[in-house]
Amino acid sequence: MPRYNVPDVVVRRLPLYLQTLNHIAETGQKVVSSTELGRWIGVSSAQIRKDLSYFGAFGKQRLGYEVDYLRSELKRILQLDQDWHVLIVGAGALGHALVNYRAFEEQHFVIEGVLDHDEAKIGQAIGTLVVQPMSCMAQTVKERHVEIAILAVPARAAQSVADQLIAAGVGSILCYAPITLSVPDDVHVAYIDPVTTLQTMTYYL
Amino acid sequence: MPRYNVPDVVVRRLPLYLQTLNHIAETGQKVVSSTELGRWIGVSSAQIRKDLSYFGAFGKQRLGYEVDYLRSELKRILQLDQDWHVLIVGAGALGHALVNYRAFEEQHFVIEGVLDHDEAKIGQAIGTLVVQPMSCMAQTVKERHVEIAILAVPARAAQSVADQLIAAGVGSILCYAPITLSVPDDVHVAYIDPVTTLQTMTYYL
DNA sequence: GTGTGTGAAACTGTTCACAGCT
DNA sequence: AGCTGTGAACAGTTTCACACAC
C-alpha cells in the first residue's frame, strides 16, 4: 500500500469511482471492467487502472473488478469505513438545507451540531438538531470529536469563523462562501460556491 | 485575443482572480501586482501572469495591474458583462436556499423560474417566484432565454430531468446530485456535491 | 482470448529566469 | 529600479502498449 506519492487529482476521482460502483452494485452486477466503469464516468480505462495502482492491485486478470470488493477497498483508502463528525456553522437557508440533506448521514458524516451567531435563530429546531450559539463551538468540537466543519456563513464572516474553528481544533473546512480563506498549512480547505462555478461555465457558452 | 488553446484549469482560476479583485477594489486600492494578488489566493505570481497572458496583456510594466481595468477585462473574458438566465429545477430545501441566495442576482445570474414535480410544492411562493410544474420547462426555457439550469433534484431523477432540459435547449447544467450525467458533447456540466467533496477530504485526515 | 498492472512515451500545466518597458 | 510578459526548462498527468495471468 504505497500511499506516499498520490496526486491530488487521483484522490478527487476516487469518490466518483465509489459512487458509480455503488450505483452498479444496486443493479446487482457483480463484476465490472475498467472500460465499463470508465464509460459511466467519462474517463479512460487506463486512467482508472493507473489510479487504482497507486493503492494496490484490486482487479482479477481477464475478469475485471469485483464490485463489492473494490467498493470496500475504496472506502478503506478514503477512510470512509468509519463515522466522521461534522459541525455546521450558519443556520440560514443553506444551513437548513445542509442539515436536512440525508446523504450526509447515509455516507457516515454525522452532523453533531449547527451554530449561528443570530439570536433569532438560536434555539430554533432543524430536524433533530437545535441551533446553538457560536460560544458553543469549542465545547462541541472537543466533546463530539468534530474533525470537519462546514462553513455556511456570509463571505464577510467566513474568515473570522474559520479562525475560530481552527483554534477549536478543526482540521478540515468545507467553505460555501466565495472567498479564499487564509489558513495554516495543516488545515485542509475545500470550496463550494455555485456562483464561482457558473462564472466558469459562461466562458464556454 | 488568442482564445483558442486555453486550458480548463486556467478558466477555472479566472473567477477567483475576479473575486479577489472585487475584494481589493472595495478597500479602495487602485493597483495590484501579480505577487500581491497571488498571495491573496495562494497561487504564484508567475501563474497569474501566465494565465492572463492567454488573453492579452493587461498589466503596466513596473506598476502592476489596474484593479478596475483588470476586473472589467476578466468580466469580458468570462462573458460576465451581461445577464444570464437561469432555471432551477427542484424546490426542496436546496432549491429554496438557491432561490434565496442573493449572490446570483448580484453577479448577473437572473433566476427565471423554479420547477418541481411534486404537486404539493407547485404554487408555493419562494421569494418573488412561484414554484411551477415540470411541464412548464420547455416554455420557460424558450420564452426566458434560459441558457443555464441548476439541477437540485434527487440523484434518481437527475438524468431524466437533464435529458428534458437538454431537449428544451439548455446548454449548461450545474448538477447538485452525486451522479455523473450522460450528456451530448456540446452540453457543459459541472458538479457540486458536498458529500463527494467531503469524501476526498477524509483521505487527508 | 480478454482484461489487469505498469513502465515508457506523449502530453499538459507550472515554474523559472530574464528581456523589455516605463 | 521594478514588475510585466514570455520562451525555455521542469514537473505532473494521461495515454500507450504490452507482459502477464487466467
Coordinates of C-alpha atoms (C1' of nucleotides) in Angstrom, one line a residue, chain D:
Chain D
dA1 C1' 14.5 50.1 -10.2
dG2 C1' 10.6 47.2 -10.5
dC3 C1' 7.1 44.4 -12.5
dT4 C1' 5.1 42.5 -16.7
dG5 C1' 5.1 39.1 -20.5
dT6 C1' 7.1 35.0 -22.3
dG7 C1' 10.1 31.3 -24.2
dA8 C1' 12.5 27.6 -22.2
dA9 C1' 13.1 24.2 -18.6
dC10 C1' 10.8 21.5 -15.5
dA11 C1' 7.2 18.8 -13.2
dG12 C1' 3.0 16.5 -13.2
dT13 C1' -0.6 13.8 -15.5
dT14 C1' -2.5 11.0 -19.1
dT15 C1' -2.2 7.7 -22.6
dC16 C1' 0.0 3.9 -24.9
dA17 C1' 1.3 -0.6 -25.5
dC18 C1' 2.4 -4.9 -24.0
dA19 C1' 3.9 -8.6 -20.5
dC20 C1' 1.4 -11.4 -17.7
dA21 C1' -2.3 -14.1 -15.6
dC22 C1' -6.3 -17.0 -16.1

